[in-house]
């Protein structure tokens, strides 16, 4: 019994101790909690404190009105304001962008607001730039002097400058905006530029091409691969924005050669480790080449006979399919419909694909288009060129039936003017569904040409001439030309002016003035010739023009070497005045895109002398053609020209009237180097001829040098002659002929020359080097085996 009691008592003591220990732990926890509440709740109570301000003191606001500061602060005098509301007002002032720093301090019943306004920009400078000039970079900077400095805007400006360098191929360029503080709260904003190196196209390659080599495709792209002459090549700079354009022209190249399924799958650009070069790869899928299958012309318009339009079709079965050929045929047929007076006629090409034999059957259907009229023509982008210069290229005016083909041809005519870098003509719906507005968006380009010509002769050395030509004078579409030649043997001056549209009609007026003082070493006399020629011209067809002109000419032959010159020249010594009228007809397809594969030019003209003594008629003609072969790799040109002079009433031509073959007519010989020559006198004078004829054949082609160098070659063959005199009685002027017969040989003797030309497109302009060798000549002819020219545009 007692043992049991003892045991129970012992257990009871142990349980009481544990209870006391548990209670003490709870008490300690309670104390800790109270202490925590004191330290956590007490600050919250402080934050929740309210303020009441009877006065707001604003310091530092100079440009910003105090009412503006109070409006951003959002605090009213005499009303309680919590700490959180005070903080919200502070944040609104900071986010206003008006102040560089903001401080808010409660001082009893007064709230003190201390602000520091952003400074005013005194000036903006760009430092460290060499490749891009200040005026180019400042165009992309939106921060301006005398405005408030905004650091966010300055950072955006720095980014814009960096983008300008990226466009020029300097991907490693960095720009840091900094400010230099000046008095009166002003700062100088400085953009520090580290240009880095130009990132060039180290390698331009293609994957997936089977029909054309990498070399051939590189010729197509605007982007070029860097080479040894990279200092002179600008197209080898990597420009990301140029890739999309390259993809488009690559697609057009393949489509024009029958690969209608061509795709550019991807374009990858891998930056070199040194960050100064890019490896650019075009991954393409060529597809199969298609040819033209069956071609037919049908008409869904009762009055339009398909047989009349079939003759305008240029598509031929078996030829490689090209969208350009289809477009040319459609254009011809729609132009014929306009001439026949068919309104709203469209030619719809319907193409059926035959994948098995890889042909495309093409049906050209004449259909009636919607009855839509032109509401107006809007022109934008022309800062210099007047609206009327662009508008007169449209054959359509407001209220006329809308013809897409005519609008497209107007765009081609505007592009052919050469006044604009880009021309975009589009249409949109007008005030009603049956009205369209034609939008013309142009970007102007340089229209002035400054030329410097150099020619070399083994006898005369170098000759220099300078020319200035403006195709769009004062934005009026007028042409102005000036030329000065100061070669040692000839001084010449010329002035020309042409107004293409007088009285708002397709009637052009021109004026040519020239003065030439010729002291050529190949001649033993001197001449001066002054000309005054006004003229009118007008179109007689889509591609034909006629010119009517009057000419007054004052010539003087002097300082004749009477002792050693031919009597044929001596008798022409003295001054003479001539008046003449004439006409010229020109047929030119070069402005039209209908026959892009062949350009054709023909000119014929005559001048009739009005003098009582020795009335004459001078006739000249020229025919030229140009085309390309082997996928446009080789350009072939053929030109034939000639002329004849006839004198009436038993007269004879003068030495200044006759034809002489210069290097611009026949290469390989000096001026006055070929033709009839009096060999019976010491001077062996060149006499010229009343007739001349020449044919020039030329081919331009790549010579294996990478396209990016801009170097190509050409070969040419010139064949021609000058002949025919009215008076062949040569010999000395005193009549003492050294031989029995002093007759001058004026028969037609052919000369022929072969040559090689080297073309080089350089930053200062295109250079041309001619190297010639005469195959057929007379012993007295004077060769010129080397010549080069240079011209530049601005």
mmCIF file of N, CA, C and O in Angstrom, residues 416-454:
data_model
loop_
_atom_site.group_PDB
_atom_site.id
_atom_site.type_symbol
_atom_site.label_atom_id
_atom_site.label_comp_id
_atom_site.label_asym_id
_atom_site.label_seq_id
_atom_site.Cartn_x
_atom_site.Cartn_y
_atom_site.Cartn_z
ATOM 1 N N UNK A 416 11.326 57.279 -116.779
ATOM 2 C CA UNK A 416 12.257 57.545 -117.875
ATOM 3 C C UNK A 416 12.755 58.987 -117.883
ATOM 4 O O UNK A 416 13.772 59.288 -118.518
ATOM 5 N N UNK A 417 12.070 59.886 -117.176
ATOM 6 C CA UNK A 417 12.544 61.265 -117.103
ATOM 7 C C UNK A 417 13.922 61.353 -116.461
ATOM 8 O O UNK A 417 14.709 62.234 -116.776
ATOM 9 N N UNK A 418 14.186 60.428 -115.523
ATOM 10 C CA UNK A 418 15.465 60.437 -114.830
ATOM 11 C C UNK A 418 15.551 61.440 -113.700
ATOM 12 O O UNK A 418 16.630 61.713 -113.186
ATOM 13 N N UNK A 419 14.396 61.985 -113.276
ATOM 14 C CA UNK A 419 14.396 62.983 -112.212
ATOM 15 C C UNK A 419 14.268 62.359 -110.829
ATOM 16 O O UNK A 419 14.510 63.041 -109.830
ATOM 17 N N UNK A 420 13.866 61.090 -110.750
ATOM 18 C CA UNK A 420 13.491 60.513 -109.465
ATOM 19 C C UNK A 420 14.228 59.205 -109.224
ATOM 20 O O UNK A 420 14.417 58.394 -110.136
ATOM 21 N N UNK A 421 14.622 58.997 -107.949
ATOM 22 C CA UNK A 421 15.259 57.740 -107.566
ATOM 23 C C UNK A 421 14.228 56.623 -107.513
ATOM 24 O O UNK A 421 14.516 55.484 -107.896
ATOM 25 N N UNK A 422 13.041 56.907 -107.004
ATOM 26 C CA UNK A 422 11.959 55.926 -106.950
ATOM 27 C C UNK A 422 10.667 56.597 -107.394
ATOM 28 O O UNK A 422 10.450 57.789 -107.144
ATOM 29 N N UNK A 423 9.832 55.816 -108.041
ATOM 30 C CA UNK A 423 8.528 56.294 -108.481
ATOM 31 C C UNK A 423 7.501 55.220 -108.190
ATOM 32 O O UNK A 423 7.647 54.076 -108.630
ATOM 33 N N UNK A 424 6.482 55.570 -107.427
ATOM 34 C CA UNK A 424 5.431 54.615 -107.080
ATOM 35 C C UNK A 424 4.087 55.239 -107.447
ATOM 36 O O UNK A 424 3.705 56.279 -106.903
ATOM 37 N N UNK A 425 3.395 54.603 -108.383
ATOM 38 C CA UNK A 425 2.076 55.051 -108.804
ATOM 39 C C UNK A 425 1.074 53.984 -108.404
ATOM 40 O O UNK A 425 1.169 52.834 -108.849
ATOM 41 N N UNK A 426 0.139 54.332 -107.548
ATOM 42 C CA UNK A 426 -0.856 53.380 -107.049
ATOM 43 C C UNK A 426 -2.237 54.026 -107.104
ATOM 44 O O UNK A 426 -2.375 55.233 -107.322
ATOM 45 N N UNK A 427 -3.262 53.214 -106.909
ATOM 46 C CA UNK A 427 -4.636 53.707 -106.944
ATOM 47 C C UNK A 427 -5.367 53.273 -105.690
ATOM 48 O O UNK A 427 -5.016 52.277 -105.058
ATOM 49 N N UNK A 428 -6.364 54.045 -105.340
ATOM 50 C CA UNK A 428 -7.240 53.708 -104.224
ATOM 51 C C UNK A 428 -8.646 54.177 -104.561
ATOM 52 O O UNK A 428 -8.849 55.015 -105.446
ATOM 53 N N UNK A 429 -9.610 53.630 -103.825
ATOM 54 C CA UNK A 429 -11.000 53.966 -104.105
ATOM 55 C C UNK A 429 -11.264 55.427 -103.776
ATOM 56 O O UNK A 429 -10.799 55.959 -102.772
ATOM 57 N N UNK A 430 -12.052 56.069 -104.655
ATOM 58 C CA UNK A 430 -12.368 57.470 -104.473
ATOM 59 C C UNK A 430 -13.625 57.680 -103.657
ATOM 60 O O UNK A 430 -13.944 56.908 -102.744
ATOM 61 N N UNK A 431 -14.361 58.694 -103.999
ATOM 62 C CA UNK A 431 -15.565 59.040 -103.249
ATOM 63 C C UNK A 431 -16.694 58.050 -103.449
ATOM 64 O O UNK A 431 -17.664 58.048 -102.692
ATOM 65 N N UNK A 432 -16.589 57.207 -104.468
ATOM 66 C CA UNK A 432 -17.585 56.168 -104.721
ATOM 67 C C UNK A 432 -16.886 54.965 -105.328
ATOM 68 O O UNK A 432 -15.748 55.073 -105.809
ATOM 69 N N UNK A 433 -17.521 53.790 -105.325
ATOM 70 C CA UNK A 433 -16.859 52.585 -105.839
ATOM 71 C C UNK A 433 -16.446 52.678 -107.299
ATOM 72 O O UNK A 433 -15.537 51.951 -107.725
ATOM 73 N N UNK A 434 -17.093 53.543 -108.079
ATOM 74 C CA UNK A 434 -16.744 53.655 -109.493
ATOM 75 C C UNK A 434 -15.763 54.796 -109.749
ATOM 76 O O UNK A 434 -15.598 55.239 -110.888
ATOM 77 N N UNK A 435 -15.085 55.272 -108.701
ATOM 78 C CA UNK A 435 -14.088 56.332 -108.827
ATOM 79 C C UNK A 435 -12.786 55.871 -108.183
ATOM 80 O O UNK A 435 -12.799 55.189 -107.146
ATOM 81 N N UNK A 436 -11.670 56.228 -108.782
ATOM 82 C CA UNK A 436 -10.366 55.900 -108.205
ATOM 83 C C UNK A 436 -9.531 57.167 -108.119
ATOM 84 O O UNK A 436 -9.688 58.100 -108.919
ATOM 85 N N UNK A 437 -8.673 57.190 -107.123
ATOM 86 C CA UNK A 437 -7.704 58.263 -106.952
ATOM 87 C C UNK A 437 -6.324 57.688 -107.248
ATOM 88 O O UNK A 437 -5.942 56.651 -106.707
ATOM 89 N N UNK A 438 -5.599 58.341 -108.118
ATOM 90 C CA UNK A 438 -4.250 57.907 -108.499
ATOM 91 C C UNK A 438 -3.248 58.661 -107.630
ATOM 92 O O UNK A 438 -3.205 59.893 -107.650
ATOM 93 N N UNK A 439 -2.473 57.906 -106.857
ATOM 94 C CA UNK A 439 -1.449 58.487 -105.989
ATOM 95 C C UNK A 439 -0.076 58.298 -106.636
ATOM 96 O O UNK A 439 0.298 57.180 -106.997
ATOM 97 N N UNK A 440 0.637 59.391 -106.759
ATOM 98 C CA UNK A 440 1.987 59.368 -107.316
ATOM 99 C C UNK A 440 2.950 59.787 -106.204
ATOM 100 O O UNK A 440 2.888 60.912 -105.714
ATOM 101 N N UNK A 441 3.811 58.862 -105.799
ATOM 102 C CA UNK A 441 4.784 59.128 -104.736
ATOM 103 C C UNK A 441 6.179 58.988 -105.327
ATOM 104 O O UNK A 441 6.552 57.909 -105.799
ATOM 105 N N UNK A 442 6.944 60.074 -105.331
ATOM 106 C CA UNK A 442 8.267 60.072 -105.945
ATOM 107 C C UNK A 442 9.317 60.475 -104.927
ATOM 108 O O UNK A 442 9.021 61.129 -103.930
ATOM 109 N N UNK A 443 10.520 60.060 -105.184
ATOM 110 C CA UNK A 443 11.686 60.491 -104.399
ATOM 111 C C UNK A 443 12.708 61.044 -105.370
ATOM 112 O O UNK A 443 13.183 60.333 -106.258
ATOM 113 N N UNK A 444 13.036 62.304 -105.218
ATOM 114 C CA UNK A 444 13.881 62.973 -106.199
ATOM 115 C C UNK A 444 15.340 62.531 -106.077
ATOM 116 O O UNK A 444 15.793 62.093 -105.019
ATOM 117 N N UNK A 445 16.043 62.645 -107.181
ATOM 118 C CA UNK A 445 17.450 62.286 -107.224
ATOM 119 C C UNK A 445 18.218 63.396 -107.917
ATOM 120 O O UNK A 445 17.638 64.392 -108.373
ATOM 121 N N UNK A 446 19.529 63.249 -107.991
ATOM 122 C CA UNK A 446 20.352 64.248 -108.658
ATOM 123 C C UNK A 446 20.098 64.222 -110.157
ATOM 124 O O UNK A 446 19.991 63.159 -110.763
ATOM 125 N N UNK A 447 19.991 65.381 -110.746
ATOM 126 C CA UNK A 447 19.734 65.476 -112.184
ATOM 127 C C UNK A 447 20.823 66.250 -112.906
ATOM 128 O O UNK A 447 20.706 66.516 -114.096
ATOM 129 N N UNK A 448 21.858 66.641 -112.193
ATOM 130 C CA UNK A 448 22.965 67.360 -112.811
ATOM 131 C C UNK A 448 24.106 66.417 -113.138
ATOM 132 O O UNK A 448 24.347 65.431 -112.451
ATOM 133 N N UNK A 449 24.805 66.702 -114.208
ATOM 134 C CA UNK A 449 25.950 65.897 -114.625
ATOM 135 C C UNK A 449 27.139 66.806 -114.868
ATOM 136 O O UNK A 449 27.040 67.773 -115.626
ATOM 137 N N UNK A 450 28.230 66.507 -114.198
ATOM 138 C CA UNK A 450 29.477 67.230 -114.397
ATOM 139 C C UNK A 450 30.455 66.269 -115.041
ATOM 140 O O UNK A 450 30.729 65.198 -114.501
ATOM 141 N N UNK A 451 30.929 66.610 -116.200
ATOM 142 C CA UNK A 451 31.797 65.698 -116.946
ATOM 143 C C UNK A 451 33.189 66.264 -117.146
ATOM 144 O O UNK A 451 33.381 67.458 -117.387
ATOM 145 N N UNK A 452 34.152 65.390 -117.028
ATOM 146 C CA UNK A 452 35.542 65.728 -117.292
ATOM 147 C C UNK A 452 36.077 64.702 -118.262
ATOM 148 O O UNK A 452 36.097 63.510 -117.953
ATOM 149 N N UNK A 453 36.469 65.133 -119.432
ATOM 150 C CA UNK A 453 36.946 64.211 -120.454
ATOM 151 C C UNK A 453 38.424 64.380 -120.719
ATOM 152 O O UNK A 453 38.936 65.497 -120.797
ATOM 153 N N UNK A 454 39.097 63.260 -120.848
ATOM 154 C CA UNK A 454 40.524 63.259 -121.154
ATOM 155 C C UNK A 454 40.756 62.369 -122.373
ATOM 156 O O UNK A 454 40.232 61.255 -122.431
#
